PDB file of N, CA and C in Angstrom:
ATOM      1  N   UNK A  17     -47.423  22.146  16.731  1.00 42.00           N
ATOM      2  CA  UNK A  17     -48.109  20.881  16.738  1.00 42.00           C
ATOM      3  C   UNK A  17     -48.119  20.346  15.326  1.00 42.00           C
ATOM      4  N   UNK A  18     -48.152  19.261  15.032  1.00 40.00           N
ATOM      5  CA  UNK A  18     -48.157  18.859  13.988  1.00 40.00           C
ATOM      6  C   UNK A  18     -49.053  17.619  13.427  1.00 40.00           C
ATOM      7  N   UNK A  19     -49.851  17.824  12.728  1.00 44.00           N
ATOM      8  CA  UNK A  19     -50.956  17.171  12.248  1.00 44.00           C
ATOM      9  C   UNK A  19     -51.177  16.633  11.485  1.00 44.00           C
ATOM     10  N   UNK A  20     -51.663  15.599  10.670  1.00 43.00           N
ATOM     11  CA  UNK A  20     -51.713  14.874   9.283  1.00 43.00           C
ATOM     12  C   UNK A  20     -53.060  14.761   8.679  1.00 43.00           C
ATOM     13  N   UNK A  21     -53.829  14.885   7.945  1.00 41.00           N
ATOM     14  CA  UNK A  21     -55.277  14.732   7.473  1.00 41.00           C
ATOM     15  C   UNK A  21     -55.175  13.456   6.658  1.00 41.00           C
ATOM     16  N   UNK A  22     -56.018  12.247   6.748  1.00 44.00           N
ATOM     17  CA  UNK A  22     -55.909  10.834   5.497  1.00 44.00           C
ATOM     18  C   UNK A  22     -57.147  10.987   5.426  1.00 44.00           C
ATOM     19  N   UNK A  23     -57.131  11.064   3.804  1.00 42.00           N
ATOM     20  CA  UNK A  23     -58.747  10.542   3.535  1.00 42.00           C
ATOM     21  C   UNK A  23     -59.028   8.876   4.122  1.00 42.00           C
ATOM     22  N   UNK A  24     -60.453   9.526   4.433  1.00 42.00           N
ATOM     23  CA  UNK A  24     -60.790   7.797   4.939  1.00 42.00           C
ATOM     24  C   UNK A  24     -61.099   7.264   3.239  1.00 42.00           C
ATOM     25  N   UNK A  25     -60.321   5.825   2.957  1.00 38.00           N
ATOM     26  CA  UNK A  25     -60.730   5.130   2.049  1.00 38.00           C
ATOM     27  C   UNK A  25     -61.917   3.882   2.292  1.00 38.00           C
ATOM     28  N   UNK A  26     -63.004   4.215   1.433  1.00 39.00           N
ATOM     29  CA  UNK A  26     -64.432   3.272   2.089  1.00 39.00           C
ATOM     30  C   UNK A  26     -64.140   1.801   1.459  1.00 39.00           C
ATOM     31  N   UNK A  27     -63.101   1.412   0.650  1.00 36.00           N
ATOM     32  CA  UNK A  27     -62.869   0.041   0.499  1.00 36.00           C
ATOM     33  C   UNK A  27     -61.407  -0.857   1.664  1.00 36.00           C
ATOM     34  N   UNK A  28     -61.304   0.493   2.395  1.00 37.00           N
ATOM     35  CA  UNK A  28     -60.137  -0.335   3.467  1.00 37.00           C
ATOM     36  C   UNK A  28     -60.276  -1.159   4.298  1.00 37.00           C
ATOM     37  N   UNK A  29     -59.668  -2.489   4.031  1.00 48.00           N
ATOM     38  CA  UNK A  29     -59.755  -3.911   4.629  1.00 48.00           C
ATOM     39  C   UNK A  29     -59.211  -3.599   6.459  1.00 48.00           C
ATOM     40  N   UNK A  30     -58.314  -2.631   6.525  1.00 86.00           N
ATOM     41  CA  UNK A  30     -58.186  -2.230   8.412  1.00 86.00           C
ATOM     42  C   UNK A  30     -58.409  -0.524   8.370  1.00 86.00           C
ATOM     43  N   UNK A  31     -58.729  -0.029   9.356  1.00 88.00           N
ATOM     44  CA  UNK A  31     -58.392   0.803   9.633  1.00 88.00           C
ATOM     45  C   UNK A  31     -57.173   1.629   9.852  1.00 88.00           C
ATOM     46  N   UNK A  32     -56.870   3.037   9.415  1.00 89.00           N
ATOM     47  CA  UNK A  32     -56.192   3.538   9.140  1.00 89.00           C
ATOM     48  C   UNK A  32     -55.774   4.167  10.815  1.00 89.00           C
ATOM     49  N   UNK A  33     -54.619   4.463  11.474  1.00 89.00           N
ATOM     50  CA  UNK A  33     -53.815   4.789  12.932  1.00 89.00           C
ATOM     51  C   UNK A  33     -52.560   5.145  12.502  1.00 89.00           C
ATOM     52  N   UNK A  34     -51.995   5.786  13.314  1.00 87.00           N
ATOM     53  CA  UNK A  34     -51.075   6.064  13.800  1.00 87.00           C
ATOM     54  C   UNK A  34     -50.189   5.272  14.897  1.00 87.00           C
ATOM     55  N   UNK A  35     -49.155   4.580  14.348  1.00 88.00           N
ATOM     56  CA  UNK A  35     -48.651   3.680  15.232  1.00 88.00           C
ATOM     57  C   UNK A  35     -47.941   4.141  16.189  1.00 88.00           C
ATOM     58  N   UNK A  36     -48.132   3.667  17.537  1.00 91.00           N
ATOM     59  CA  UNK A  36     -47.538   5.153  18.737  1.00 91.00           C
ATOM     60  C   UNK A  36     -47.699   6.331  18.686  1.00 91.00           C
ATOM     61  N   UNK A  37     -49.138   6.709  18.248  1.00 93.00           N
ATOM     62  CA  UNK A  37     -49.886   7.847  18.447  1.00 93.00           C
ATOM     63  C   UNK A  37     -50.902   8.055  18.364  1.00 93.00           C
ATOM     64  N   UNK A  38     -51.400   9.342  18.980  1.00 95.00           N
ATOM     65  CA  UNK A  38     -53.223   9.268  18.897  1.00 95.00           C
ATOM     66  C   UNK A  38     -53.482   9.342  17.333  1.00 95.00           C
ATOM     67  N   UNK A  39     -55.041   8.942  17.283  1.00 96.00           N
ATOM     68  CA  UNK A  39     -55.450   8.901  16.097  1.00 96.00           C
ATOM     69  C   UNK A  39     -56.818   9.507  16.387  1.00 96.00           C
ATOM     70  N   UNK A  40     -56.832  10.906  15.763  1.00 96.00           N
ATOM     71  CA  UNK A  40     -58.570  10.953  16.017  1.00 96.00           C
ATOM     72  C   UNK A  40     -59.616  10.927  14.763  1.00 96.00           C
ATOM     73  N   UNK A  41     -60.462  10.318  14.645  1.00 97.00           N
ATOM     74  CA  UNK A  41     -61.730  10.147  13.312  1.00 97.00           C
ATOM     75  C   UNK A  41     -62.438  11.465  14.240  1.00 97.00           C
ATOM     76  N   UNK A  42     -62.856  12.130  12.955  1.00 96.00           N
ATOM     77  CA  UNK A  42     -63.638  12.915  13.030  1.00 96.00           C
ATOM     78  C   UNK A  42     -64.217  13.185  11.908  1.00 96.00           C
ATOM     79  N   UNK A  43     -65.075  14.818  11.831  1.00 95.00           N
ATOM     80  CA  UNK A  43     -65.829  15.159  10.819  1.00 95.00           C
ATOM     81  C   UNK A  43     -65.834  16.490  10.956  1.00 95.00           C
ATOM     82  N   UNK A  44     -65.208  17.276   9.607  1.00 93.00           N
ATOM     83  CA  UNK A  44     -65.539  19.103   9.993  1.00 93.00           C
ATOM     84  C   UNK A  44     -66.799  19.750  10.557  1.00 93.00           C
ATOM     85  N   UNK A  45     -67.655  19.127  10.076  1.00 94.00           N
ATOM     86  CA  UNK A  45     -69.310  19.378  10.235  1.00 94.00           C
ATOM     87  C   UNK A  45     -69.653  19.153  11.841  1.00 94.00           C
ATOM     88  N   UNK A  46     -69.340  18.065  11.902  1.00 93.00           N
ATOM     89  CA  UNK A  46     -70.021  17.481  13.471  1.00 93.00           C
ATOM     90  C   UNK A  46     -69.446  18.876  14.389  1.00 93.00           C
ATOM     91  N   UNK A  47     -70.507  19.405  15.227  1.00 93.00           N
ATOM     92  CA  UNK A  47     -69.755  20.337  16.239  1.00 93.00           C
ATOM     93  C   UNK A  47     -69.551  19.075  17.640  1.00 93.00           C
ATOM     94  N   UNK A  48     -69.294  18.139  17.753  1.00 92.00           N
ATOM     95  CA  UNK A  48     -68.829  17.047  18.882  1.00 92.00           C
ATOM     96  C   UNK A  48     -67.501  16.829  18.598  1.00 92.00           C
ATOM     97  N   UNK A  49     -67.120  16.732  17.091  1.00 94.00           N
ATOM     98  CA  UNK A  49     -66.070  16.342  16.646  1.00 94.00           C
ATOM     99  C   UNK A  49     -64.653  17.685  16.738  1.00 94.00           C
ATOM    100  N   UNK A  50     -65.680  18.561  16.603  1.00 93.00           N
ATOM    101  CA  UNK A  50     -64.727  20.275  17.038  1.00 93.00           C
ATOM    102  C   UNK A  50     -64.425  19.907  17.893  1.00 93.00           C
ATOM    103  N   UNK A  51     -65.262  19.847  19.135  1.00 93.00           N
ATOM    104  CA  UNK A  51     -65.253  19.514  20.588  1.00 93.00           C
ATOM    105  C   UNK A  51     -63.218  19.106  20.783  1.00 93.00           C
ATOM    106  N   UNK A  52     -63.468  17.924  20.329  1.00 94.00           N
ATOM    107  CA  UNK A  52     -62.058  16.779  20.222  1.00 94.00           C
ATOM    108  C   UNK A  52     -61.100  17.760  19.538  1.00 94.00           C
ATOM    109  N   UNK A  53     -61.503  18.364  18.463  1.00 94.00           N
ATOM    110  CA  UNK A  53     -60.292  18.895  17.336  1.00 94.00           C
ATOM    111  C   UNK A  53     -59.844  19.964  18.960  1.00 94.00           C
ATOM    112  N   UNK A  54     -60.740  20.861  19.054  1.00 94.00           N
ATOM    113  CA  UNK A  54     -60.134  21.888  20.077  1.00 94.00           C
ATOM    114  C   UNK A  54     -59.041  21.759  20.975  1.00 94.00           C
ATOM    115  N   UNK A  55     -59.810  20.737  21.996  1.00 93.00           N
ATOM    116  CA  UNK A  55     -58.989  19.944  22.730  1.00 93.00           C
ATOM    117  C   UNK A  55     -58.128  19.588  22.613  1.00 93.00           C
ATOM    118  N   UNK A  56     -57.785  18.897  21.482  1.00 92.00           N
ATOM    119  CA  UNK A  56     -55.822  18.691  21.015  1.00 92.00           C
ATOM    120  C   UNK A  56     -55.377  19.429  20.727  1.00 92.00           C
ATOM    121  N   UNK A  57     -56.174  20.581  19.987  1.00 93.00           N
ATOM    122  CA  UNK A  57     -55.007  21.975  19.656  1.00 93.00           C
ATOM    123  C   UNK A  57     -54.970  22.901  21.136  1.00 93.00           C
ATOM    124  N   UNK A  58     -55.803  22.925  21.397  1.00 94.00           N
ATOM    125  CA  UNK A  58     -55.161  23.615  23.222  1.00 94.00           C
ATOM    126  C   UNK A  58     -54.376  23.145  23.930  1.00 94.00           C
ATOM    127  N   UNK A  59     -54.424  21.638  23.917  1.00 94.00           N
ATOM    128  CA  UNK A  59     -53.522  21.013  24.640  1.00 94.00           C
ATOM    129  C   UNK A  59     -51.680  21.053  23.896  1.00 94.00           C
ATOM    130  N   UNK A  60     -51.862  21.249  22.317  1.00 95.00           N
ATOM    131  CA  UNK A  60     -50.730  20.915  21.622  1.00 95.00           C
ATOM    132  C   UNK A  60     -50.357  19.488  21.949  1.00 95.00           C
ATOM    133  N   UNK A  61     -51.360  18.740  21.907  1.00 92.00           N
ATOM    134  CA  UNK A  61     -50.846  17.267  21.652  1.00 92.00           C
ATOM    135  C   UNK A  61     -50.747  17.062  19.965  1.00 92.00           C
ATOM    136  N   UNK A  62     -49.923  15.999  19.479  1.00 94.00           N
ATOM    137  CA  UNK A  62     -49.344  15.682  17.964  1.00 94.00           C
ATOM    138  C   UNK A  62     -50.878  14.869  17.788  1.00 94.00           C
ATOM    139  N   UNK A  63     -51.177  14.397  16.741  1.00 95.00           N
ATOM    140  CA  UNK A  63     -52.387  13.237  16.493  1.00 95.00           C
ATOM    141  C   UNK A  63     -52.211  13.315  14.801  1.00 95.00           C
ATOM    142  N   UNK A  64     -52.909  12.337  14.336  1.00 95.00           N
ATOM    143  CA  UNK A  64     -53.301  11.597  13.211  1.00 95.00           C
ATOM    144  C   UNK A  64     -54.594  12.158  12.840  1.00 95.00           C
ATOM    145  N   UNK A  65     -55.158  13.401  11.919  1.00 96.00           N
ATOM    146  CA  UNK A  65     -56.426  12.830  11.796  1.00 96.00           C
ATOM    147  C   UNK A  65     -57.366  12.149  10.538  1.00 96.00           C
ATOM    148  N   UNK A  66     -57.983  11.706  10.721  1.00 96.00           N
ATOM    149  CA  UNK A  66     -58.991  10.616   9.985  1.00 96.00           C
ATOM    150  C   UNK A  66     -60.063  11.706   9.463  1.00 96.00           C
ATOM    151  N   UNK A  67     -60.358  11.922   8.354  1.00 96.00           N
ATOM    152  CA  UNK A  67     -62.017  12.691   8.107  1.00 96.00           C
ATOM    153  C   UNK A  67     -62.770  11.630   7.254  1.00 96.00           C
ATOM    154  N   UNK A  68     -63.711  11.316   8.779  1.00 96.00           N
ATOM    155  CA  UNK A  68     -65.026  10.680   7.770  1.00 96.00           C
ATOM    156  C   UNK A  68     -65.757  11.019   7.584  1.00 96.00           C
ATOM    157  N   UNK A  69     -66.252  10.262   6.040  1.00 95.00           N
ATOM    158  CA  UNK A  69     -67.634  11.254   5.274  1.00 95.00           C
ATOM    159  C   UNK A  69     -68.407  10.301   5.825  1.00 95.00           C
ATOM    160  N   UNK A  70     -69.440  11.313   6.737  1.00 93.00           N
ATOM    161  CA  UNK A  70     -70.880  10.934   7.545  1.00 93.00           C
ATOM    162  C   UNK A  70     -71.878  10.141   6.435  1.00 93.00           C
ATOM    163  N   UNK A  71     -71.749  10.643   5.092  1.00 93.00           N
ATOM    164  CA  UNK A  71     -72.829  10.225   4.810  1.00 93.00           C
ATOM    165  C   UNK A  71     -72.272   9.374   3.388  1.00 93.00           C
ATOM    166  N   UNK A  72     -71.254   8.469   3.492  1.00 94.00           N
ATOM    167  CA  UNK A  72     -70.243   7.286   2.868  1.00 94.00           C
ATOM    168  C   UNK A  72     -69.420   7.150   4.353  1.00 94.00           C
ATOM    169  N   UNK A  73     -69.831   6.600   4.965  1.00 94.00           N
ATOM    170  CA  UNK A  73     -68.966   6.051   6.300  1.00 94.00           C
ATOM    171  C   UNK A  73     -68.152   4.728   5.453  1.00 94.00           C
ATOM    172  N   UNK A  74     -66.713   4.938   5.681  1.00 94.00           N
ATOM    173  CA  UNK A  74     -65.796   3.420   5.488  1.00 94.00           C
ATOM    174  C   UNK A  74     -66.517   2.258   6.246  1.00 94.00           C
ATOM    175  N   UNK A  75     -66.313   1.432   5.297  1.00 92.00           N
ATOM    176  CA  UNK A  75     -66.993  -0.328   5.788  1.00 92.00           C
ATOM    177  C   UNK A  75     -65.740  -0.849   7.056  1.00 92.00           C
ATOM    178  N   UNK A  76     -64.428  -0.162   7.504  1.00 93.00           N
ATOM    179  CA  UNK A  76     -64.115  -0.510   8.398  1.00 93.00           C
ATOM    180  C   UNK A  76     -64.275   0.339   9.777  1.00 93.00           C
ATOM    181  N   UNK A  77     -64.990   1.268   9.615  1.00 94.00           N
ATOM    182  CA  UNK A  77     -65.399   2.594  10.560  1.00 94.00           C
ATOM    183  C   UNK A  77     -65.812   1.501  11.415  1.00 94.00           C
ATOM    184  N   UNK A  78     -66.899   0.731  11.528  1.00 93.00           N
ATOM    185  CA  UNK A  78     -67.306  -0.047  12.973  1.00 93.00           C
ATOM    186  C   UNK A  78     -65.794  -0.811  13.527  1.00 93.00           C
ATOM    187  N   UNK A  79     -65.142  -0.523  13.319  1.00 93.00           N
ATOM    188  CA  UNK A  79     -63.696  -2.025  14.088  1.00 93.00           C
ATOM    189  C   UNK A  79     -63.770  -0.290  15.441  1.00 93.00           C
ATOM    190  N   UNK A  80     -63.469   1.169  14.918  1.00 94.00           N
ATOM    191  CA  UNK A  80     -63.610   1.880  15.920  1.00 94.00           C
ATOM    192  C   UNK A  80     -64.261   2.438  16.609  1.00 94.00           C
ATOM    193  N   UNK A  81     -65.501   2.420  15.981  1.00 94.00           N
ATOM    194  CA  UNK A  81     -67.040   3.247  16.676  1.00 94.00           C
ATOM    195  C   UNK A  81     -68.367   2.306  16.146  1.00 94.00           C
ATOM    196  N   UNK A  82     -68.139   1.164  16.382  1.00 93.00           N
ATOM    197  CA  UNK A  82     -69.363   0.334  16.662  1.00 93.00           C
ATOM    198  C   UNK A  82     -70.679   0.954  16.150  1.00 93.00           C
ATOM    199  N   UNK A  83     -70.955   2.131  17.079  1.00 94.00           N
ATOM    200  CA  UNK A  83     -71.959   3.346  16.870  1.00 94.00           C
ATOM    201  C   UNK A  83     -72.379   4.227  15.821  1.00 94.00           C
ATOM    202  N   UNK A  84     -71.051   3.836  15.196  1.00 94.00           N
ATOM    203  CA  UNK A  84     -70.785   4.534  13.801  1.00 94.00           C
ATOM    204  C   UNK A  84     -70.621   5.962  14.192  1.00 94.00           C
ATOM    205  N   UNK A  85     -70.577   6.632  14.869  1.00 94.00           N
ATOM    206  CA  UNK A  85     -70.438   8.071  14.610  1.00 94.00           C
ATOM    207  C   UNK A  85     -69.177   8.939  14.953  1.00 94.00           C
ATOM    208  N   UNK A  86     -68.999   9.592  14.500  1.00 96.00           N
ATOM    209  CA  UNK A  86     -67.603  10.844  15.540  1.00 96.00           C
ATOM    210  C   UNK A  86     -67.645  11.421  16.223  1.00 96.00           C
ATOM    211  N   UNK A  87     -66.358  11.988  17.347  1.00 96.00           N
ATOM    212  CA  UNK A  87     -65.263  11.966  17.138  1.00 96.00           C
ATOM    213  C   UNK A  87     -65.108  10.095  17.687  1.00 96.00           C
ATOM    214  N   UNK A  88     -63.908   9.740  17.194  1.00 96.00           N
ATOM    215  CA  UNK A  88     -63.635   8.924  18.052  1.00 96.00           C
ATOM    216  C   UNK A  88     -62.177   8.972  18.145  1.00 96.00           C
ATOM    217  N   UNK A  89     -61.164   8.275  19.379  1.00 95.00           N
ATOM    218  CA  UNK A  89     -59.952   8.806  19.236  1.00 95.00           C
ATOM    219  C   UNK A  89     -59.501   7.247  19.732  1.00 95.00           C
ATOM    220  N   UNK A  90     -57.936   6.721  18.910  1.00 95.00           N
ATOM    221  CA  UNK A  90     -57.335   5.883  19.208  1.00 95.00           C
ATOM    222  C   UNK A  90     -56.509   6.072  19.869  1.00 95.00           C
ATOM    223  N   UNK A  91     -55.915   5.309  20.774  1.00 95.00           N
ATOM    224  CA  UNK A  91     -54.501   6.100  21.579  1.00 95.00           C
ATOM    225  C   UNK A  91     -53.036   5.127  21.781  1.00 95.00           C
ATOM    226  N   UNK A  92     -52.283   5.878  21.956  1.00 94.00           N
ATOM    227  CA  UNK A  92     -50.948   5.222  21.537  1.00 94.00           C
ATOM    228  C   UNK A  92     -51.222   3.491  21.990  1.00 94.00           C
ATOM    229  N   UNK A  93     -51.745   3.592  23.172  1.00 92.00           N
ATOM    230  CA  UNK A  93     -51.748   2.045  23.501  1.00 92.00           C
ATOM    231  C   UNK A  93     -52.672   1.021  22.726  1.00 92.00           C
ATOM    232  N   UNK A  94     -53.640   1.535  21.913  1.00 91.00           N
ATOM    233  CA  UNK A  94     -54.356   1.263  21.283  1.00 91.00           C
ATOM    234  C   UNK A  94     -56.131   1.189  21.401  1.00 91.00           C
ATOM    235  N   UNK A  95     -56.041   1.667  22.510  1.00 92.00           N
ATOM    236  CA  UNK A  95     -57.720   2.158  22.980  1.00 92.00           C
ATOM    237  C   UNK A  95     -58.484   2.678  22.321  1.00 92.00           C
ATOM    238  N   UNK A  96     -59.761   2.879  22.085  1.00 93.00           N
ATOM    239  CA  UNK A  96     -60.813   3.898  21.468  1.00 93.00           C
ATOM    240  C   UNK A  96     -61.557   3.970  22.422  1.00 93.00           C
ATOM    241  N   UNK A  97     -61.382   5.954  22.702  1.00 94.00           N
ATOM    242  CA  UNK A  97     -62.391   6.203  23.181  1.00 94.00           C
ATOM    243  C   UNK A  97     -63.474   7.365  21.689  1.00 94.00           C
ATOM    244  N   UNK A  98     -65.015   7.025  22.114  1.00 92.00           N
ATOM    245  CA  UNK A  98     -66.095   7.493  21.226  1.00 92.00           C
ATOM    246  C   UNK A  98     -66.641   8.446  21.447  1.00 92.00           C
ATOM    247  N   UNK A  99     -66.885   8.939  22.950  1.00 89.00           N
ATOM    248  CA  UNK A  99     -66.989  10.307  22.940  1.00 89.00           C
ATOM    249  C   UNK A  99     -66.338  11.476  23.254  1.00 89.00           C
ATOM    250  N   UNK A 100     -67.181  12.554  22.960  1.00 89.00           N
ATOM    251  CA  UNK A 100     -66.419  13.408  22.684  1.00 89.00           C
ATOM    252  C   UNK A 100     -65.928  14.531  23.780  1.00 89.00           C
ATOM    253  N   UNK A 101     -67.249  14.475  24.987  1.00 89.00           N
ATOM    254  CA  UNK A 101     -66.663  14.508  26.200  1.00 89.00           C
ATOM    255  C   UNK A 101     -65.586  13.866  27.115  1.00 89.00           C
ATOM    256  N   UNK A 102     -64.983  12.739  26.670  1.00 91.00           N
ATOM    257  CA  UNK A 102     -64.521  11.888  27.344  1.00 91.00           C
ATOM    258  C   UNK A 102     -63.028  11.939  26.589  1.00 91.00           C
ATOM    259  N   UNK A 103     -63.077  11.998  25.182  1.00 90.00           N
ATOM    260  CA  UNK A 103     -61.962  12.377  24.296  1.00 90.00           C
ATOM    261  C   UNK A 103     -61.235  14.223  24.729  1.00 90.00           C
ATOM    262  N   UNK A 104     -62.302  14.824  25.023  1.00 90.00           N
ATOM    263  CA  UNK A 104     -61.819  16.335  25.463  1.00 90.00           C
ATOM    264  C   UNK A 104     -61.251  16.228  27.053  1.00 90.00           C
ATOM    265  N   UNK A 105     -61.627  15.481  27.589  1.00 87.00           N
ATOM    266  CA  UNK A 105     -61.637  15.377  28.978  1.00 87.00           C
ATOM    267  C   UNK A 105     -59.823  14.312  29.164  1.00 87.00           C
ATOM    268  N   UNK A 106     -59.634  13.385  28.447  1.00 85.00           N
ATOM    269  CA  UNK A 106     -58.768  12.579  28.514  1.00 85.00           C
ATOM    270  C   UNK A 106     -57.284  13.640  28.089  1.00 85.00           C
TER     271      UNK A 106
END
């Protein structure tokens, strides 16, 4: 499987994706956000991931989680889903 880590930059005018591929935001800390990490490595799906700092969230973090929080996952077609049941489950 093969994986990429981008720092989230907190002055980025768009959000950072993977074009024709998942993209998941997460956080090492969050155990919701494991949840998601697991899930793609069991599955061996490819993804993008995003690490945001919980406590300096990027000023473009709401365009994907409104809610502000992690995991959240983009998908090739361009969807976000926010949780993390629903991201493990998909």
């Amino acid at each position: 499987m093969s994986s990429s880590s981008a720092a989230a930059a907190a002055d980025s005018s768009e959000y950072p994706y993977e074009e024709g591929g998942y993209t998941l935001y997460s956080n090492y800390a969050c155990p919701f956000a494991q949840r998601a990490l697991r899930a793609f490595h069991v599955a061996k799906v490819p993804y993008k991931l995003v690490e945001i700092d919980l406590q300096n969230k990027p000023t473009w973090y709401h365009l994907v989680n409104p809610q502000l929080k992690v995991p959240a996952l983009r998908t090739p077609s361009g969807d976000l889903l926010i949780e993390s049941l629903v991201i493990s489950e998909f």
